[in-house]
């Protein structure tokens, strides 16, 4: 996954319910955004686990400040795990972008290199982006200090969430 993210040329679109990325995923997304790749992240607008949602939100705000476009899916909770890279590479499965999925759980992702399948994934994600709102850089500054503290505490334990 990291190699595919680092080799992206046009886009990286990710949909995940729990955005608790490893350091290497965060770095790959930052670098891609820095080199002009269309990096988008689709997250749920409502939590199913408040602590995970808090930690995920802090990572999302950091991603926005790094040039990643982050969207919240308005119809509610979004549980899909999808990766689309450029016009050929797509991955769909049960793995979240977190340590637990990458190192502890027995998660599965189907990685395909097929432009027709990638076009279908693109169409599906475009429909989801249309039902979402984009997080603005200013939004992270409008969060109450107590809420920010809670997000930082949640982030401290995010490697085990």
PDB file of C-alpha atoms in Angstrom:
ATOM      1  CA  UNK A   1       0.000   0.000   0.000  1.00  0.00           C
ATOM      2  CA  UNK A   2       2.760   2.450   0.916  1.00  0.00           C
ATOM      3  CA  UNK A   3       4.594   1.737  -2.325  1.00  0.00           C
ATOM      4  CA  UNK A   4       1.395   2.348  -4.320  1.00  0.00           C
ATOM      5  CA  UNK A   5       0.694   5.599  -2.438  1.00  0.00           C
ATOM      6  CA  UNK A   6       4.249   6.797  -3.033  1.00  0.00           C
ATOM      7  CA  UNK A   7       4.083   6.016  -6.750  1.00  0.00           C
ATOM      8  CA  UNK A   8       0.758   7.780  -7.369  1.00  0.00           C
ATOM      9  CA  UNK A   9       0.708  10.339 -10.169  1.00  0.00           C
ATOM     10  CA  UNK A  10      -2.854  11.718 -10.398  1.00  0.00           C
ATOM     11  CA  UNK A  11      -4.967  10.740  -7.405  1.00  0.00           C
ATOM     12  CA  UNK A  12      -5.313   8.907  -4.134  1.00  0.00           C
ATOM     13  CA  UNK A  13      -8.886   8.578  -2.907  1.00  0.00           C
ATOM     14  CA  UNK A  14      -9.484   6.780   0.379  1.00  0.00           C
ATOM     15  CA  UNK A  15     -12.695   5.889   2.182  1.00  0.00           C
ATOM     16  CA  UNK A  16     -12.448   4.540   5.709  1.00  0.00           C
ATOM     17  CA  UNK A  17     -14.584   4.658   8.841  1.00  0.00           C
ATOM     18  CA  UNK A  18     -11.538   4.843  11.134  1.00  0.00           C
ATOM     19  CA  UNK A  19      -8.671   7.068  10.008  1.00  0.00           C
ATOM     20  CA  UNK A  20      -5.902   6.211  12.464  1.00  0.00           C
ATOM     21  CA  UNK A  21      -3.036   6.060   9.971  1.00  0.00           C
ATOM     22  CA  UNK A  22       0.449   4.832  10.666  1.00  0.00           C
ATOM     23  CA  UNK A  23       3.300   7.286  10.392  1.00  0.00           C
ATOM     24  CA  UNK A  24       4.250   5.896   6.963  1.00  0.00           C
ATOM     25  CA  UNK A  25       0.694   6.316   5.599  1.00  0.00           C
ATOM     26  CA  UNK A  26       0.537   9.906   6.907  1.00  0.00           C
ATOM     27  CA  UNK A  27       3.901  10.675   5.309  1.00  0.00           C
ATOM     28  CA  UNK A  28       2.900   9.102   1.969  1.00  0.00           C
ATOM     29  CA  UNK A  29      -0.339  11.127   1.858  1.00  0.00           C
ATOM     30  CA  UNK A  30       1.477  14.374   2.766  1.00  0.00           C
ATOM     31  CA  UNK A  31       4.125  13.795   0.116  1.00  0.00           C
ATOM     32  CA  UNK A  32       1.542  12.958  -2.538  1.00  0.00           C
ATOM     33  CA  UNK A  33      -0.438  16.112  -1.776  1.00  0.00           C
ATOM     34  CA  UNK A  34       2.799  18.092  -1.875  1.00  0.00           C
ATOM     35  CA  UNK A  35       3.606  16.867  -5.370  1.00  0.00           C
ATOM     36  CA  UNK A  36       0.157  17.833  -6.692  1.00  0.00           C
ATOM     37  CA  UNK A  37      -1.676  14.511  -6.464  1.00  0.00           C
ATOM     38  CA  UNK A  38      -5.442  14.823  -5.806  1.00  0.00           C
ATOM     39  CA  UNK A  39      -5.522  13.260  -2.334  1.00  0.00           C
ATOM     40  CA  UNK A  40      -9.006  12.839  -0.850  1.00  0.00           C
ATOM     41  CA  UNK A  41     -10.195  11.163   2.287  1.00  0.00           C
ATOM     42  CA  UNK A  42     -13.828  10.185   2.891  1.00  0.00           C
ATOM     43  CA  UNK A  43     -14.851   9.746   6.527  1.00  0.00           C
ATOM     44  CA  UNK A  44     -18.178   9.293   8.309  1.00  0.00           C
ATOM     45  CA  UNK A  45     -19.943  12.357   9.702  1.00  0.00           C
ATOM     46  CA  UNK A  46     -21.265  10.410  12.698  1.00  0.00           C
ATOM     47  CA  UNK A  47     -19.240   8.201  15.026  1.00  0.00           C
ATOM     48  CA  UNK A  48     -19.915   4.671  16.077  1.00  0.00           C
ATOM     49  CA  UNK A  49     -17.029   4.803  18.606  1.00  0.00           C
ATOM     50  CA  UNK A  50     -16.491   8.243  20.143  1.00  0.00           C
ATOM     51  CA  UNK A  51     -12.837   7.772  21.145  1.00  0.00           C
ATOM     52  CA  UNK A  52     -11.872   6.456  17.727  1.00  0.00           C
ATOM     53  CA  UNK A  53     -13.836   9.279  16.082  1.00  0.00           C
ATOM     54  CA  UNK A  54     -12.011  11.871  18.206  1.00  0.00           C
ATOM     55  CA  UNK A  55      -8.578  10.503  17.344  1.00  0.00           C
ATOM     56  CA  UNK A  56      -9.554  10.126  13.688  1.00  0.00           C
ATOM     57  CA  UNK A  57     -10.746  13.740  13.593  1.00  0.00           C
ATOM     58  CA  UNK A  58      -7.409  15.024  14.835  1.00  0.00           C
ATOM     59  CA  UNK A  59      -5.582  13.033  12.135  1.00  0.00           C
ATOM     60  CA  UNK A  60      -8.080  14.376   9.577  1.00  0.00           C
ATOM     61  CA  UNK A  61      -7.439  17.999  10.594  1.00  0.00           C
ATOM     62  CA  UNK A  62      -3.696  17.416  10.269  1.00  0.00           C
ATOM     63  CA  UNK A  63      -4.246  15.926   6.821  1.00  0.00           C
ATOM     64  CA  UNK A  64      -6.267  18.986   5.747  1.00  0.00           C
ATOM     65  CA  UNK A  65      -3.443  21.268   6.864  1.00  0.00           C
ATOM     66  CA  UNK A  66      -1.043  19.128   4.772  1.00  0.00           C
ATOM     67  CA  UNK A  67      -3.123  19.616   1.616  1.00  0.00           C
ATOM     68  CA  UNK A  68      -5.339  16.515   1.739  1.00  0.00           C
ATOM     69  CA  UNK A  69      -9.002  17.127   0.928  1.00  0.00           C
ATOM     70  CA  UNK A  70     -11.076  15.546   3.683  1.00  0.00           C
ATOM     71  CA  UNK A  71     -14.804  14.931   3.314  1.00  0.00           C
ATOM     72  CA  UNK A  72     -17.449  13.902   5.857  1.00  0.00           C
ATOM     73  CA  UNK A  73     -20.165  11.606   4.512  1.00  0.00           C
ATOM     74  CA  UNK A  74     -23.430  13.358   5.473  1.00  0.00           C
ATOM     75  CA  UNK A  75     -25.938  10.492   5.344  1.00  0.00           C
ATOM     76  CA  UNK A  76     -24.255   9.144   8.478  1.00  0.00           C
ATOM     77  CA  UNK A  77     -21.901   6.363   9.284  1.00  0.00           C
ATOM     78  CA  UNK A  78     -19.736   5.121   6.431  1.00  0.00           C
ATOM     79  CA  UNK A  79     -18.166   1.701   6.864  1.00  0.00           C
ATOM     80  CA  UNK A  80     -16.532   1.095   3.494  1.00  0.00           C
ATOM     81  CA  UNK A  81     -12.788   0.573   3.181  1.00  0.00           C
ATOM     82  CA  UNK A  82     -11.721   1.612  -0.305  1.00  0.00           C
ATOM     83  CA  UNK A  83      -8.526   2.883  -1.910  1.00  0.00           C
ATOM     84  CA  UNK A  84      -8.303   4.264  -5.445  1.00  0.00           C
ATOM     85  CA  UNK A  85      -4.910   5.217  -6.845  1.00  0.00           C
ATOM     86  CA  UNK A  86      -4.639   6.869 -10.257  1.00  0.00           C
ATOM     87  CA  UNK A  87      -6.794   5.166 -12.925  1.00  0.00           C
ATOM     88  CA  UNK A  88      -5.805   1.548 -12.407  1.00  0.00           C
ATOM     89  CA  UNK A  89      -5.136   0.576  -8.814  1.00  0.00           C
ATOM     90  CA  UNK A  90      -7.965  -0.033  -6.378  1.00  0.00           C
ATOM     91  CA  UNK A  91      -8.295  -1.916  -3.121  1.00  0.00           C
ATOM     92  CA  UNK A  92     -11.462  -2.968  -1.344  1.00  0.00           C
ATOM     93  CA  UNK A  93     -11.727  -5.031   1.792  1.00  0.00           C
ATOM     94  CA  UNK A  94     -12.010  -5.088   5.553  1.00  0.00           C
ATOM     95  CA  UNK A  95      -8.766  -3.328   6.519  1.00  0.00           C
ATOM     96  CA  UNK A  96      -8.961   0.111   8.091  1.00  0.00           C
ATOM     97  CA  UNK A  97      -6.046   2.522   7.806  1.00  0.00           C
ATOM     98  CA  UNK A  98      -4.756   1.788  11.294  1.00  0.00           C
ATOM     99  CA  UNK A  99      -2.158  -0.228  13.205  1.00  0.00           C
ATOM    100  CA  UNK A 100      -4.683  -2.789  14.384  1.00  0.00           C
ATOM    101  CA  UNK A 101      -5.739  -3.675  10.828  1.00  0.00           C
ATOM    102  CA  UNK A 102      -2.190  -3.667   9.476  1.00  0.00           C
ATOM    103  CA  UNK A 103      -0.508  -5.595  12.296  1.00  0.00           C
ATOM    104  CA  UNK A 104      -2.966  -7.350  14.641  1.00  0.00           C
ATOM    105  CA  UNK A 105      -6.273  -8.269  13.047  1.00  0.00           C
ATOM    106  CA  UNK A 106      -6.673 -10.729  10.233  1.00  0.00           C
ATOM    107  CA  UNK A 107      -7.867  -8.143   7.731  1.00  0.00           C
ATOM    108  CA  UNK A 108      -8.165  -8.689   3.999  1.00  0.00           C
ATOM    109  CA  UNK A 109      -7.886  -6.253   1.092  1.00  0.00           C
ATOM    110  CA  UNK A 110      -8.287  -7.148  -2.555  1.00  0.00           C
ATOM    111  CA  UNK A 111      -5.816  -5.064  -4.548  1.00  0.00           C
ATOM    112  CA  UNK A 112      -6.539  -4.892  -8.263  1.00  0.00           C
ATOM    113  CA  UNK A 113      -4.697  -3.342 -11.163  1.00  0.00           C
ATOM    114  CA  UNK A 114      -7.543  -3.015 -13.631  1.00  0.00           C
ATOM    115  CA  UNK A 115      -8.731   0.218 -15.254  1.00  0.00           C
ATOM    116  CA  UNK A 116     -12.335  -0.974 -15.749  1.00  0.00           C
ATOM    117  CA  UNK A 117     -12.701  -1.947 -12.095  1.00  0.00           C
ATOM    118  CA  UNK A 118     -11.006   1.298 -11.030  1.00  0.00           C
ATOM    119  CA  UNK A 119     -13.513   3.255 -13.152  1.00  0.00           C
ATOM    120  CA  UNK A 120     -16.364   1.566 -11.254  1.00  0.00           C
ATOM    121  CA  UNK A 121     -14.721   2.420  -7.937  1.00  0.00           C
ATOM    122  CA  UNK A 122     -14.268   6.025  -9.109  1.00  0.00           C
ATOM    123  CA  UNK A 123     -17.955   6.274  -9.997  1.00  0.00           C
ATOM    124  CA  UNK A 124     -18.985   4.877  -6.607  1.00  0.00           C
ATOM    125  CA  UNK A 125     -16.679   7.270  -4.723  1.00  0.00           C
ATOM    126  CA  UNK A 126     -17.836  10.264  -6.775  1.00  0.00           C
ATOM    127  CA  UNK A 127     -21.417   9.507  -5.714  1.00  0.00           C
ATOM    128  CA  UNK A 128     -20.268   9.387  -2.092  1.00  0.00           C
ATOM    129  CA  UNK A 129     -18.314  12.657  -2.405  1.00  0.00           C
ATOM    130  CA  UNK A 130     -21.481  14.298  -3.769  1.00  0.00           C
ATOM    131  CA  UNK A 131     -23.222  13.380  -0.508  1.00  0.00           C
ATOM    132  CA  UNK A 132     -20.403  14.790   1.610  1.00  0.00           C
ATOM    133  CA  UNK A 133     -19.092  18.111   2.801  1.00  0.00           C
ATOM    134  CA  UNK A 134     -15.455  19.124   2.701  1.00  0.00           C
ATOM    135  CA  UNK A 135     -13.649  20.054   5.891  1.00  0.00           C
ATOM    136  CA  UNK A 136     -12.092  23.510   5.647  1.00  0.00           C
ATOM    137  CA  UNK A 137      -8.695  24.340   7.157  1.00  0.00           C
ATOM    138  CA  UNK A 138     -10.380  26.867   9.448  1.00  0.00           C
ATOM    139  CA  UNK A 139     -12.655  24.212  10.930  1.00  0.00           C
ATOM    140  CA  UNK A 140      -9.833  22.754  13.035  1.00  0.00           C
ATOM    141  CA  UNK A 141      -9.278  26.148  14.676  1.00  0.00           C
ATOM    142  CA  UNK A 142     -12.965  26.474  15.640  1.00  0.00           C
ATOM    143  CA  UNK A 143     -12.958  23.446  17.925  1.00  0.00           C
ATOM    144  CA  UNK A 144     -13.381  24.133  21.632  1.00  0.00           C
ATOM    145  CA  UNK A 145     -10.166  23.706  23.672  1.00  0.00           C
ATOM    146  CA  UNK A 146     -11.672  20.989  25.852  1.00  0.00           C
ATOM    147  CA  UNK A 147     -12.685  19.038  22.754  1.00  0.00           C
ATOM    148  CA  UNK A 148      -9.163  19.483  21.344  1.00  0.00           C
ATOM    149  CA  UNK A 149      -7.746  18.059  24.570  1.00  0.00           C
ATOM    150  CA  UNK A 150     -10.029  15.028  24.278  1.00  0.00           C
ATOM    151  CA  UNK A 151      -8.930  14.508  20.681  1.00  0.00           C
ATOM    152  CA  UNK A 152      -5.268  14.622  21.706  1.00  0.00           C
ATOM    153  CA  UNK A 153      -5.802  12.125  24.507  1.00  0.00           C
ATOM    154  CA  UNK A 154      -7.657   9.815  22.110  1.00  0.00           C
ATOM    155  CA  UNK A 155      -4.769  10.132  19.662  1.00  0.00           C
ATOM    156  CA  UNK A 156      -2.306   9.015  22.349  1.00  0.00           C
ATOM    157  CA  UNK A 157      -4.046   5.664  22.543  1.00  0.00           C
ATOM    158  CA  UNK A 158      -4.827   5.426  18.829  1.00  0.00           C
ATOM    159  CA  UNK A 159      -2.159   2.756  18.144  1.00  0.00           C
ATOM    160  CA  UNK A 160      -4.197   0.297  20.204  1.00  0.00           C
ATOM    161  CA  UNK A 161      -7.693   1.367  19.094  1.00  0.00           C
TER     162      UNK A 161
END
